[in-house]
JSON list of C-alpha atoms and ligand atoms in Angstrom, two decimals:
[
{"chain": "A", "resi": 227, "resn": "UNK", "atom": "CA", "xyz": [119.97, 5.26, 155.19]},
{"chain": "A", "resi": 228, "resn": "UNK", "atom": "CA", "xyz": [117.70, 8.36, 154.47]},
{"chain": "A", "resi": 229, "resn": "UNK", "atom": "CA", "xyz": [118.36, 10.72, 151.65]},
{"chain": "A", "resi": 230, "resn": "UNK", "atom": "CA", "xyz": [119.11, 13.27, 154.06]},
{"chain": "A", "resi": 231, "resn": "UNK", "atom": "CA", "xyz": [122.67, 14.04, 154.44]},
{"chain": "A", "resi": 232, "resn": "UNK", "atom": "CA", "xyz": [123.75, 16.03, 157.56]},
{"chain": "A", "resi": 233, "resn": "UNK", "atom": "CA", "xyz": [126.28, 18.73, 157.23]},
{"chain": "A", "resi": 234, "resn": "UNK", "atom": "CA", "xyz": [127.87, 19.93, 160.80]},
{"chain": "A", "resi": 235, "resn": "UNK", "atom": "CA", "xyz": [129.08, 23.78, 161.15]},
{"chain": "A", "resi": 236, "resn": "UNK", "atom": "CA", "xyz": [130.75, 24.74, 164.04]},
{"chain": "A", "resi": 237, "resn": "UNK", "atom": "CA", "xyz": [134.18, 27.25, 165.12]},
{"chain": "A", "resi": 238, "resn": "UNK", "atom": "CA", "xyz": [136.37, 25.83, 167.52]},
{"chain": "A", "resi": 239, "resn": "UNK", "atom": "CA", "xyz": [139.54, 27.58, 169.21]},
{"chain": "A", "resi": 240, "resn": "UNK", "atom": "CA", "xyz": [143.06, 25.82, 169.43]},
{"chain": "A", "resi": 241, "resn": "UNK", "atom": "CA", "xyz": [141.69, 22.95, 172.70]},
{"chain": "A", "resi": 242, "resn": "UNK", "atom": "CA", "xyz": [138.50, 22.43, 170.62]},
{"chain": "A", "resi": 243, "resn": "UNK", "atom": "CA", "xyz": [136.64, 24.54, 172.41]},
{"chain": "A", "resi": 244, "resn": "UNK", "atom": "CA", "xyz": [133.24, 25.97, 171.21]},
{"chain": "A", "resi": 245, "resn": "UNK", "atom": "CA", "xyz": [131.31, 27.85, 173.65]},
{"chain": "A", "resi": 246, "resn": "UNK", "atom": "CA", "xyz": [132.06, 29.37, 177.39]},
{"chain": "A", "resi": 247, "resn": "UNK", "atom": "CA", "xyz": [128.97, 30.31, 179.64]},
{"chain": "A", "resi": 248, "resn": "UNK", "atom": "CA", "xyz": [125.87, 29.67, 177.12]},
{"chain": "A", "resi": 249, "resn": "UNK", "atom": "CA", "xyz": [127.55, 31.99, 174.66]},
{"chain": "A", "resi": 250, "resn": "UNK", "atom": "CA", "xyz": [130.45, 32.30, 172.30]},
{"chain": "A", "resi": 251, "resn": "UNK", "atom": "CA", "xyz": [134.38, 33.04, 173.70]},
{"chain": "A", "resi": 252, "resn": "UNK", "atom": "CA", "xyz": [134.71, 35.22, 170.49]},
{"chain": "A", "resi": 253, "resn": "UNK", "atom": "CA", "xyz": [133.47, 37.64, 168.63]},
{"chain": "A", "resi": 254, "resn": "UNK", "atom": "CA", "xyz": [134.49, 37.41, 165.15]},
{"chain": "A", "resi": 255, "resn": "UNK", "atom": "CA", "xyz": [132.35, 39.07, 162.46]},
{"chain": "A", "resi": 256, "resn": "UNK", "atom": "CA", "xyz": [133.75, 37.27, 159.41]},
{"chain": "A", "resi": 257, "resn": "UNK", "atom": "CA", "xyz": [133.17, 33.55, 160.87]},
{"chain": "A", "resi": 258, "resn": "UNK", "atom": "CA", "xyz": [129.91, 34.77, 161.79]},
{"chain": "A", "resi": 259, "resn": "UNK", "atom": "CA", "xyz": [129.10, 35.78, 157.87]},
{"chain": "A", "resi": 260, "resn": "UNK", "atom": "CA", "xyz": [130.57, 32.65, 156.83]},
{"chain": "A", "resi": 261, "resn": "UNK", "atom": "CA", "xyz": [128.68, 30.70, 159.13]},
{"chain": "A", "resi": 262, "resn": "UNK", "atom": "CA", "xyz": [124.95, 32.75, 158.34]},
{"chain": "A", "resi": 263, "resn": "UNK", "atom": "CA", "xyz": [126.15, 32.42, 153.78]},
{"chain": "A", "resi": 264, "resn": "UNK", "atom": "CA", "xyz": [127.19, 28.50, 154.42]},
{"chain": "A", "resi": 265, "resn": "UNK", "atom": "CA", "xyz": [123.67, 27.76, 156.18]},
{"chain": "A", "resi": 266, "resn": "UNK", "atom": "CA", "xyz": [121.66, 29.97, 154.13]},
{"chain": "A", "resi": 267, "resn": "UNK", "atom": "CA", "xyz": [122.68, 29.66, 150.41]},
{"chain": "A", "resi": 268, "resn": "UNK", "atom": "CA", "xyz": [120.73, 26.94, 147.93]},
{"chain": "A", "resi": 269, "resn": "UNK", "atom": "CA", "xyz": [121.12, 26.62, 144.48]},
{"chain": "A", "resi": 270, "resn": "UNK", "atom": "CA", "xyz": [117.23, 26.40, 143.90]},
{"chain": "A", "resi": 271, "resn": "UNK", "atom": "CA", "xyz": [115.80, 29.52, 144.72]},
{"chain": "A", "resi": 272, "resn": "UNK", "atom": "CA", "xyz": [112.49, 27.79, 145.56]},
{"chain": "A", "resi": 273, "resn": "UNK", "atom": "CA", "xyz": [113.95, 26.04, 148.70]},
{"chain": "A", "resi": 274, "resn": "UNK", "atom": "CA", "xyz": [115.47, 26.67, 151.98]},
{"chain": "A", "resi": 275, "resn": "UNK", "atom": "CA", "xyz": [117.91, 24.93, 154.12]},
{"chain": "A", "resi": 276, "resn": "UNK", "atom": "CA", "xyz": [117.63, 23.59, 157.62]},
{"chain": "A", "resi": 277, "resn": "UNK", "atom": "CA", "xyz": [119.42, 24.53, 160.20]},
{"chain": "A", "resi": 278, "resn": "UNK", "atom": "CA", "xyz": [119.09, 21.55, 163.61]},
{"chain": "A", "resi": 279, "resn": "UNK", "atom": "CA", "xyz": [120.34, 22.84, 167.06]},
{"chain": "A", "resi": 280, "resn": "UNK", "atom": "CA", "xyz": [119.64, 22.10, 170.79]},
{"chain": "A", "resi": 281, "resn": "UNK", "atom": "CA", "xyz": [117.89, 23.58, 172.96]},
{"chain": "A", "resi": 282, "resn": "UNK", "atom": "CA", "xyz": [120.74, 25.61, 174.60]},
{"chain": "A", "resi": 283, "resn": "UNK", "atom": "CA", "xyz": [121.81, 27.13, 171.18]},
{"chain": "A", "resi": 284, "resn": "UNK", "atom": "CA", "xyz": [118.82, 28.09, 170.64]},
{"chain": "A", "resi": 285, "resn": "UNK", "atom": "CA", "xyz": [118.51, 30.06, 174.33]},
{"chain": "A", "resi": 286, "resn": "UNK", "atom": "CA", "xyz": [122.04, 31.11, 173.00]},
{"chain": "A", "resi": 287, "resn": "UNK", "atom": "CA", "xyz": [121.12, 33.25, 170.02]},
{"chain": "A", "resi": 288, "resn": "UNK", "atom": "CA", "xyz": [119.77, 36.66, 171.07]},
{"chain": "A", "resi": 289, "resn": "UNK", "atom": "CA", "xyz": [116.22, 36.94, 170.34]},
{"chain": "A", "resi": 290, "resn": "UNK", "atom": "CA", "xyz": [116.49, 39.59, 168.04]},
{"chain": "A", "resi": 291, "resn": "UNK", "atom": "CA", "xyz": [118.28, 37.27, 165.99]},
{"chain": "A", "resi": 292, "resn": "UNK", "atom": "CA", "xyz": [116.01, 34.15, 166.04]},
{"chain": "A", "resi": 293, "resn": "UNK", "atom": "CA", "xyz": [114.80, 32.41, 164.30]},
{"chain": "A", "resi": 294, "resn": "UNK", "atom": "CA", "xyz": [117.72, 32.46, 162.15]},
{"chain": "A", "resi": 295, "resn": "UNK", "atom": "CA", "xyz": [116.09, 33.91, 159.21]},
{"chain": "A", "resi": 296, "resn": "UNK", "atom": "CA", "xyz": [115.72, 32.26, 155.68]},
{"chain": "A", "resi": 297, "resn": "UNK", "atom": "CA", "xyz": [116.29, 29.38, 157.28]},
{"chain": "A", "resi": 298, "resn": "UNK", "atom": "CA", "xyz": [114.19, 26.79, 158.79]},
{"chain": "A", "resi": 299, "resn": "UNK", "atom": "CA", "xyz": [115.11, 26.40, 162.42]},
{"chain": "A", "resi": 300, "resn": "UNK", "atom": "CA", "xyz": [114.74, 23.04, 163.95]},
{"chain": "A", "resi": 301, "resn": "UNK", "atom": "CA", "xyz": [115.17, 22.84, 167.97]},
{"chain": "A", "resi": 302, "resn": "UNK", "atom": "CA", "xyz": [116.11, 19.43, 169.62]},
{"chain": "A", "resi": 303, "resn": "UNK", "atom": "CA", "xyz": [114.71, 19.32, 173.38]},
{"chain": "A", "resi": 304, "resn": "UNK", "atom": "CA", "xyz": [113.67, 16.41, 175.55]},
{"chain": "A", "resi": 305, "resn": "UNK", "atom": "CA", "xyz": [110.75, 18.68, 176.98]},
{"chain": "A", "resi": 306, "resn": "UNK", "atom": "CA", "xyz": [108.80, 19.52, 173.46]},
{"chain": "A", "resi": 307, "resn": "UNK", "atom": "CA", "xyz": [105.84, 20.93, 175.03]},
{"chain": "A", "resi": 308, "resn": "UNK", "atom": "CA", "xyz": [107.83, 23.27, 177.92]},
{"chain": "A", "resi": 309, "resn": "UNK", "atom": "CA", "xyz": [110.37, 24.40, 174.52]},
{"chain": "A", "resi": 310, "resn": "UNK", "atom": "CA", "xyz": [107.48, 24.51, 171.99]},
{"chain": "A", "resi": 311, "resn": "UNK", "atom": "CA", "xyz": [105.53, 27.27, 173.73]},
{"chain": "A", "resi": 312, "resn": "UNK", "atom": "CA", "xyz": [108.02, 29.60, 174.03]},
{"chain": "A", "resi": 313, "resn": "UNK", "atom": "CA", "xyz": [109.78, 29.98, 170.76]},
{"chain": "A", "resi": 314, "resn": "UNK", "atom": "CA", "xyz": [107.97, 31.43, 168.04]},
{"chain": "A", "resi": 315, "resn": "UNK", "atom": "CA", "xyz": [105.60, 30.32, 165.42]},
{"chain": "A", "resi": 316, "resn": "UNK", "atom": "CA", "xyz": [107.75, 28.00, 162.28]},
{"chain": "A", "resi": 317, "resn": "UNK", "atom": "CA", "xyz": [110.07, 27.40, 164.48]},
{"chain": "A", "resi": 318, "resn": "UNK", "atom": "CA", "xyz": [110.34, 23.19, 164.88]},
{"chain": "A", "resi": 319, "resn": "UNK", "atom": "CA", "xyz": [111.08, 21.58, 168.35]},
{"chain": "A", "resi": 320, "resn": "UNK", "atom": "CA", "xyz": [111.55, 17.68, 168.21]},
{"chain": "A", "resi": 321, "resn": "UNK", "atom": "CA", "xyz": [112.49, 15.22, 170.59]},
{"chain": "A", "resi": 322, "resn": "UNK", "atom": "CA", "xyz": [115.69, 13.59, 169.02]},
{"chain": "A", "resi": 323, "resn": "UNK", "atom": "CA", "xyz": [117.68, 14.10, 165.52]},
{"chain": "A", "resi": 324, "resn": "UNK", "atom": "CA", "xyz": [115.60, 11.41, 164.03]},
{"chain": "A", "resi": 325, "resn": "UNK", "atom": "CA", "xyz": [112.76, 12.99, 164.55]},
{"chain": "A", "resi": 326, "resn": "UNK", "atom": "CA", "xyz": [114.44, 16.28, 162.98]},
{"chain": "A", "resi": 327, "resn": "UNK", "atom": "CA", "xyz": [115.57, 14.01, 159.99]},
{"chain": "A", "resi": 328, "resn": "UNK", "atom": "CA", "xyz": [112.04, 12.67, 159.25]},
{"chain": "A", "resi": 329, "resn": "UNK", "atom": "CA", "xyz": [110.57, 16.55, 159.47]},
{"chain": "A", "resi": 330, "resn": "UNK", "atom": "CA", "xyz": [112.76, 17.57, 156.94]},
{"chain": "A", "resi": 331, "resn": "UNK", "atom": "CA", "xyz": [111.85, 14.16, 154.83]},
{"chain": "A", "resi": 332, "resn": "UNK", "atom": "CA", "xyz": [108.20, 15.56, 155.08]},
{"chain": "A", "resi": 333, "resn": "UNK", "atom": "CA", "xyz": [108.83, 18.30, 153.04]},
{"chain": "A", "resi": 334, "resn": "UNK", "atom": "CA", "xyz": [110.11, 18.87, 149.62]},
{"chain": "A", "resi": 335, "resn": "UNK", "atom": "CA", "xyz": [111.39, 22.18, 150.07]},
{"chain": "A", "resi": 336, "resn": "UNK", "atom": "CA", "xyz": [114.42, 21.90, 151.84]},
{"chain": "A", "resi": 337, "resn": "UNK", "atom": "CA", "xyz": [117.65, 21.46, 150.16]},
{"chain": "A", "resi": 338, "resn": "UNK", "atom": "CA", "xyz": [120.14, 21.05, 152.83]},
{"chain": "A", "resi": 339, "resn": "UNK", "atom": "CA", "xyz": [120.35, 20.17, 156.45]},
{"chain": "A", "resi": 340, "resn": "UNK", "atom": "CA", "xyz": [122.70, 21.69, 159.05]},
{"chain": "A", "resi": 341, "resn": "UNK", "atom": "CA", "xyz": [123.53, 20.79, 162.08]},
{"chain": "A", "resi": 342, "resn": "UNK", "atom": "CA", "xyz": [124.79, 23.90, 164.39]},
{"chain": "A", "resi": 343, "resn": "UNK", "atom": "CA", "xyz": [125.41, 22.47, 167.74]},
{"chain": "A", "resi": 344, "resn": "UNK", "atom": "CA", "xyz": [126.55, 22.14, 170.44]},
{"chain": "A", "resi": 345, "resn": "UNK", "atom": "CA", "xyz": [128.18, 19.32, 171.83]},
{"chain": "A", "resi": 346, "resn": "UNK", "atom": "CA", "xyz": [125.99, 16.72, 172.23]},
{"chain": "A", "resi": 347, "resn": "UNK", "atom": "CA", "xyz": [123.72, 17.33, 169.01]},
{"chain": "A", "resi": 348, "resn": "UNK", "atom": "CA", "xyz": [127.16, 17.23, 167.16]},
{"chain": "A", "resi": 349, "resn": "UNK", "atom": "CA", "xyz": [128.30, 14.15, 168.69]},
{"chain": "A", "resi": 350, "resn": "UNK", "atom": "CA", "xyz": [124.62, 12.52, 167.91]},
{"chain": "A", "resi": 351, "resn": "UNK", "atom": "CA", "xyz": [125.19, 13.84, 164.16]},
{"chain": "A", "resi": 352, "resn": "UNK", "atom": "CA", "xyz": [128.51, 12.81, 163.63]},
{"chain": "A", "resi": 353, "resn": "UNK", "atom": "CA", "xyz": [127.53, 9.50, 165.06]},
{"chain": "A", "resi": 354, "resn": "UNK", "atom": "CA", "xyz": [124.97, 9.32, 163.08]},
{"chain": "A", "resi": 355, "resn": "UNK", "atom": "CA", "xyz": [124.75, 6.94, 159.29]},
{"chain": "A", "resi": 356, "resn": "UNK", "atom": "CA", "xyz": [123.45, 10.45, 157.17]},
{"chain": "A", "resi": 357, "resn": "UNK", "atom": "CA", "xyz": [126.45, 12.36, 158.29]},
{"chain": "A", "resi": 358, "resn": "UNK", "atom": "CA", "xyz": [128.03, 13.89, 155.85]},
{"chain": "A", "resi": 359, "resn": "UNK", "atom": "CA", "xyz": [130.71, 16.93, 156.43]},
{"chain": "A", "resi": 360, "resn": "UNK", "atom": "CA", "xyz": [132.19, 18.60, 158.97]},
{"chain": "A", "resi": 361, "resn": "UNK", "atom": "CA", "xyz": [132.39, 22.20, 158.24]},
{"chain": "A", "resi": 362, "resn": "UNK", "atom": "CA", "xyz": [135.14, 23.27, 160.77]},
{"chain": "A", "resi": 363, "resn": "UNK", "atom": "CA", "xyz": [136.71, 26.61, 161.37]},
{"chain": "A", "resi": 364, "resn": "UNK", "atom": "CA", "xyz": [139.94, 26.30, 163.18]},
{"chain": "A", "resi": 365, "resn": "UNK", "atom": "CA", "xyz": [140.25, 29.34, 165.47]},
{"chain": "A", "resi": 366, "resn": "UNK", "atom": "CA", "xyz": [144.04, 29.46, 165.97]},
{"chain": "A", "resi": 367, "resn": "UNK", "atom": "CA", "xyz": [144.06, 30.26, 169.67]},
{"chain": "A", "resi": 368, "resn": "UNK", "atom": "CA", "xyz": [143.28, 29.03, 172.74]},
{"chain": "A", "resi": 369, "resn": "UNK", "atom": "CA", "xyz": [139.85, 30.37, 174.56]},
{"chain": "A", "resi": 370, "resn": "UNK", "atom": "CA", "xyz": [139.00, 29.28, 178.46]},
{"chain": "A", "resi": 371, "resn": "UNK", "atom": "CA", "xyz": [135.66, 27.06, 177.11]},
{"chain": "A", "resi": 372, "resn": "UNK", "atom": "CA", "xyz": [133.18, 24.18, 179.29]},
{"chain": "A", "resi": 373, "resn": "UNK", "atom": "CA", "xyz": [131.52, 23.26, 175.91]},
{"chain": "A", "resi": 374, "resn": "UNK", "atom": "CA", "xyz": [133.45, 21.15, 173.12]},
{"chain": "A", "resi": 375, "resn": "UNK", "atom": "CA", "xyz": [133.30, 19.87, 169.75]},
{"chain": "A", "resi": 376, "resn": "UNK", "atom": "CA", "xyz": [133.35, 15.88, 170.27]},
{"chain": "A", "resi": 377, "resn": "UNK", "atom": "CA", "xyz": [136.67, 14.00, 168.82]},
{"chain": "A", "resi": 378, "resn": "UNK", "atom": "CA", "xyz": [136.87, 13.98, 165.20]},
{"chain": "A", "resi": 379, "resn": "UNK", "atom": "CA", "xyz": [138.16, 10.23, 164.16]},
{"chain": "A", "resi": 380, "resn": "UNK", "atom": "CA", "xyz": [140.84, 10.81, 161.48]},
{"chain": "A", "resi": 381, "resn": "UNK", "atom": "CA", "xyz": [140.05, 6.97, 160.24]},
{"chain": "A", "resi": 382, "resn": "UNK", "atom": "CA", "xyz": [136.50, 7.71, 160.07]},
{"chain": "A", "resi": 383, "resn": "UNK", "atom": "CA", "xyz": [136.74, 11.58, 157.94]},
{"chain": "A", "resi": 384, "resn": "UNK", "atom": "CA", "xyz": [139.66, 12.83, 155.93]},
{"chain": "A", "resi": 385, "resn": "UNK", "atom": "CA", "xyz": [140.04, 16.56, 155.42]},
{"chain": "A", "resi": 386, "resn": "UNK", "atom": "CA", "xyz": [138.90, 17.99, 151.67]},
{"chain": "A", "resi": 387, "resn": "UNK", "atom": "CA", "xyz": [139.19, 20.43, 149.76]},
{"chain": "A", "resi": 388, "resn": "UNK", "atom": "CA", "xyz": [135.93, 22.56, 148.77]},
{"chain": "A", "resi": 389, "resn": "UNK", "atom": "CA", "xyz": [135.36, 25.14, 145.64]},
{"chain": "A", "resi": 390, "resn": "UNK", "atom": "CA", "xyz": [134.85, 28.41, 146.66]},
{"chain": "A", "resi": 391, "resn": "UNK", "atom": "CA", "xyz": [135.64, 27.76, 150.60]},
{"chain": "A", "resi": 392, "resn": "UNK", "atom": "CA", "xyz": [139.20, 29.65, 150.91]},
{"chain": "A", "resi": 393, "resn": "UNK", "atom": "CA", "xyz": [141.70, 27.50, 152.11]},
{"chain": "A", "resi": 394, "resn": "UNK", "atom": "CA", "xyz": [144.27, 30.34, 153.10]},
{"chain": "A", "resi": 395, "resn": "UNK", "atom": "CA", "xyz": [144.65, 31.72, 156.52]},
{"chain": "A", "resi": 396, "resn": "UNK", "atom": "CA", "xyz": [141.92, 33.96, 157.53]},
{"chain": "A", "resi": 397, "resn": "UNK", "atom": "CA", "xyz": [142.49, 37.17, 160.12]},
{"chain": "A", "resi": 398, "resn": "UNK", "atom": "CA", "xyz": [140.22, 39.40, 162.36]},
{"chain": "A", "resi": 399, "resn": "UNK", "atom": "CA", "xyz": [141.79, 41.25, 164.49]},
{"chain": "A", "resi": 400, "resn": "UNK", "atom": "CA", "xyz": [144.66, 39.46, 166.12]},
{"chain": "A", "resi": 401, "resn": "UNK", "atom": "CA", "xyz": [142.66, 36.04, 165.94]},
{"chain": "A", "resi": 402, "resn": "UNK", "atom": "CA", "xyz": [143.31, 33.81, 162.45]},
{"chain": "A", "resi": 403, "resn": "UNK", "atom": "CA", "xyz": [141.62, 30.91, 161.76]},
{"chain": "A", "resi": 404, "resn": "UNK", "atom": "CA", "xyz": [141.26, 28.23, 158.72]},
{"chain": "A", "resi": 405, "resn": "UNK", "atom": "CA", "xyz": [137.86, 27.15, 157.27]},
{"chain": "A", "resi": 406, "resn": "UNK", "atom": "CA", "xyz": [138.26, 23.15, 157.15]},
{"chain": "A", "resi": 407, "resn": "UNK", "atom": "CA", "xyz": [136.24, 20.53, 155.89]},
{"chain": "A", "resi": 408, "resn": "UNK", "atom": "CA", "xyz": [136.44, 16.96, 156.60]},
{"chain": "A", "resi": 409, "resn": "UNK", "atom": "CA", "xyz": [134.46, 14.18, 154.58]},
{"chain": "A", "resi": 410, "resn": "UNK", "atom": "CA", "xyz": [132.83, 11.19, 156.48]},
{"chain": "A", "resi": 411, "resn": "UNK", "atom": "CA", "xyz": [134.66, 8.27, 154.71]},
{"chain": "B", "resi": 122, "resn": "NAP", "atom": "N1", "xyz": [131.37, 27.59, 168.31]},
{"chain": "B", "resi": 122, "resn": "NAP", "atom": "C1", "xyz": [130.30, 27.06, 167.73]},
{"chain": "B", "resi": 122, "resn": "NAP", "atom": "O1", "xyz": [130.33, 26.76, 166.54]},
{"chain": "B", "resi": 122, "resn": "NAP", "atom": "C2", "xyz": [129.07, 26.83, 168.53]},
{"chain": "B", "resi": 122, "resn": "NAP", "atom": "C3", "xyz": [127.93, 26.26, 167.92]},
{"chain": "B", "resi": 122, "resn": "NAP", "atom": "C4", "xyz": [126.80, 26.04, 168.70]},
{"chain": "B", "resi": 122, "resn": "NAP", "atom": "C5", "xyz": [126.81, 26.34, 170.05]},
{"chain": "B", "resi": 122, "resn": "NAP", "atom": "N2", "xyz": [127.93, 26.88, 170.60]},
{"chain": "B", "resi": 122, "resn": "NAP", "atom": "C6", "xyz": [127.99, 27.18, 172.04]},
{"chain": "B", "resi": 122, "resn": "NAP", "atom": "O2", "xyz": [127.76, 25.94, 172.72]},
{"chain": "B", "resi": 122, "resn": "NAP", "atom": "C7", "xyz": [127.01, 26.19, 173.91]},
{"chain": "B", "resi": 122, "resn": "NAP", "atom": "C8", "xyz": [125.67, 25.45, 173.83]},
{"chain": "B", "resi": 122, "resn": "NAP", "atom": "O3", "xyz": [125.89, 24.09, 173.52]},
{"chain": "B", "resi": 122, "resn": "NAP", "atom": "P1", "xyz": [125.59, 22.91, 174.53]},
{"chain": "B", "resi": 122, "resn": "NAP", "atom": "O4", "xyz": [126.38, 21.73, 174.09]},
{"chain": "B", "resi": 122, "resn": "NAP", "atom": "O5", "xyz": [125.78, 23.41, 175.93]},
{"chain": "B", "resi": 122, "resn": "NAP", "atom": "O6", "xyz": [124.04, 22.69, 174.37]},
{"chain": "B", "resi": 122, "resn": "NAP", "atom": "P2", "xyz": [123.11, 22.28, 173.11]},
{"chain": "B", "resi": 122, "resn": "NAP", "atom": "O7", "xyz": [123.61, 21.02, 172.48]},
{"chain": "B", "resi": 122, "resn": "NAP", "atom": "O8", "xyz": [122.88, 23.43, 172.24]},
{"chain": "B", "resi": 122, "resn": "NAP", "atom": "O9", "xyz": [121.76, 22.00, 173.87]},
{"chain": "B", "resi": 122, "resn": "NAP", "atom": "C9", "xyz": [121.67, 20.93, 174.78]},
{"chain": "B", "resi": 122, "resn": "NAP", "atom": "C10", "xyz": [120.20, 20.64, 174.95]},
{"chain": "B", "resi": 122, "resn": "NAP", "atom": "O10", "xyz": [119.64, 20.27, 173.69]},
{"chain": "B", "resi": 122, "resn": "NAP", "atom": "C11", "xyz": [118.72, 19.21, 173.86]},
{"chain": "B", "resi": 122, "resn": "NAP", "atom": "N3", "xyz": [119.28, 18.03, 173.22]},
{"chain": "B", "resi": 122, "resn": "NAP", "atom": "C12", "xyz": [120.57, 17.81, 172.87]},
{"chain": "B", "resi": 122, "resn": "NAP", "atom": "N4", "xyz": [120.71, 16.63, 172.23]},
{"chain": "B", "resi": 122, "resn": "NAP", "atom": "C13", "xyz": [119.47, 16.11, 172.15]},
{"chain": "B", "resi": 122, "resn": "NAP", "atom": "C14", "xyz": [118.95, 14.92, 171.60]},
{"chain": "B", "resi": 122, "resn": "NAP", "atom": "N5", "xyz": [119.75, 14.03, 170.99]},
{"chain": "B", "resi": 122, "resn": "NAP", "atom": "N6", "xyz": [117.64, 14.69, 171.71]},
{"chain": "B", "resi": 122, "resn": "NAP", "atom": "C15", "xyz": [116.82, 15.58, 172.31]},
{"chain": "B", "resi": 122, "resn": "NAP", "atom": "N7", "xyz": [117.26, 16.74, 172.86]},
{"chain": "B", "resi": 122, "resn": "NAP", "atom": "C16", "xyz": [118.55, 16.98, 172.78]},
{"chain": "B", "resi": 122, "resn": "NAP", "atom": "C17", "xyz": [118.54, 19.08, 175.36]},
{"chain": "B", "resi": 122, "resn": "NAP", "atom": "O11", "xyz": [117.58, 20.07, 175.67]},
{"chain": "B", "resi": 122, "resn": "NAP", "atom": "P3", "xyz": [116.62, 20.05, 176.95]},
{"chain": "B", "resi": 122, "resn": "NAP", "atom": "O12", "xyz": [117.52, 20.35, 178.13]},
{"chain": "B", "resi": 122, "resn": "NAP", "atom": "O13", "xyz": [115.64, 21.15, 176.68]},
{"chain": "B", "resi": 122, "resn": "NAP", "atom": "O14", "xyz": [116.00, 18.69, 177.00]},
{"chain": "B", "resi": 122, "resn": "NAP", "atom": "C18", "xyz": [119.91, 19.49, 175.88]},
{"chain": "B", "resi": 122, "resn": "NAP", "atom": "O15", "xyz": [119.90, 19.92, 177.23]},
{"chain": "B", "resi": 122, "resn": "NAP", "atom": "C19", "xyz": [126.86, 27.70, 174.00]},
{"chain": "B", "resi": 122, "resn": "NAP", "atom": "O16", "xyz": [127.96, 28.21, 174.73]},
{"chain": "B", "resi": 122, "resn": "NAP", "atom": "C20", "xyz": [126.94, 28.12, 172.55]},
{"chain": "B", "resi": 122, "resn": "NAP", "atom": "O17", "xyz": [127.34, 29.48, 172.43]},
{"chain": "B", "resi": 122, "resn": "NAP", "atom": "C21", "xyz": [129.05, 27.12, 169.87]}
]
């Protein structure tokens, strides 16, 4: 196994449900700040996290707001050349999560990788021998979705408990969720 340890983020509602028509079923601010500090933060202020999604993610975030900044974004695609043209300059389009994993090996300046979706880049990471965490937020409500977060095996990772992630109840609006985080075993 590579050094390379992959962290998964996602927010899923009560049916595990992450995403309806290329976009998110919710709009919830906090999550969103949680998600943007969690993918963002080092402790060596000479380095930068990575942050792997697929191509349809990508598409998803409005352009204003990629590439996700302070972050280096890395696109999976099976089409590199079609994808590579049209995103901007930095931003990283490989064919599979392997090839993601050996970018970041390339360079010594990136202190964490994490893996942002969807479905099947989560199921290829959780899958996968350098997975690490699942960083879960459990939206406590039910949201009409056609993308989902792939079955989390409670042989395979146990839930944990994290310093500074709070483990109470969280609220927006009349939606409360629970930041989780389950350790691959
Ligand atoms: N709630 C959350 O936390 C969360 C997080 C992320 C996304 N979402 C939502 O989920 C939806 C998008 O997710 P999705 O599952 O439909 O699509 P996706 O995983 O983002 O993208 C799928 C595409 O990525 C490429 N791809 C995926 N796995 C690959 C692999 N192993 N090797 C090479 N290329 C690979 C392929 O691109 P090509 O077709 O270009 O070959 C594939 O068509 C949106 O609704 C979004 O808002 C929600």
């Amino acid at each position: 196994m590579s050094k390379t340890k992959l962290n998964l983020i996602a927010a899923a509602c009560e049916n595990m449900g992450i995403g309806a028509n290329g976009t998110l079923p919710w709009r919830l601010k906090k999550e969103m700040a949680y998600f943007a500090t969690m993918t963002t933060k080092v402790e060596d202020p000479k380095k930068v996290n990575a942050v792997i999604m697929g191509r349809v993610t990508w598409d998803s975030i409005p352009p204003k707001y990629r590439p996700l900044p302070n972050r280096i974004n890395v696109v999976l695609t099976r089409n590199v050349n079609v994808v590579k043209e049209k995103v901007p300059e930095g931003v990283v389009v490989v064919p599979g999560l392997d090839e993601a994993i050996k970018y970041i090996e390339g360079r010594d300046d990136i202190e964490a990788t994490w893996v942002i979706g969807g479905s099947s880049v989560y199921k290829a990471a959780i899958e996968h021998e350098n997975c690490g965490k699942i960083y879960l937020t459990e939206i406590q409500k039910s949201f009409d979705c056609d993308t989902f977060f792939p079955k989390i095996d409670n042989q395979m990772f146990h839930m944990v408990n994290e310093d500074k992630i709070p483990d109470e109840r969280q609220c927006e609006g009349d939606i409360s969720y629970y930041f989780r985080v389950y350790k691959k075993l």
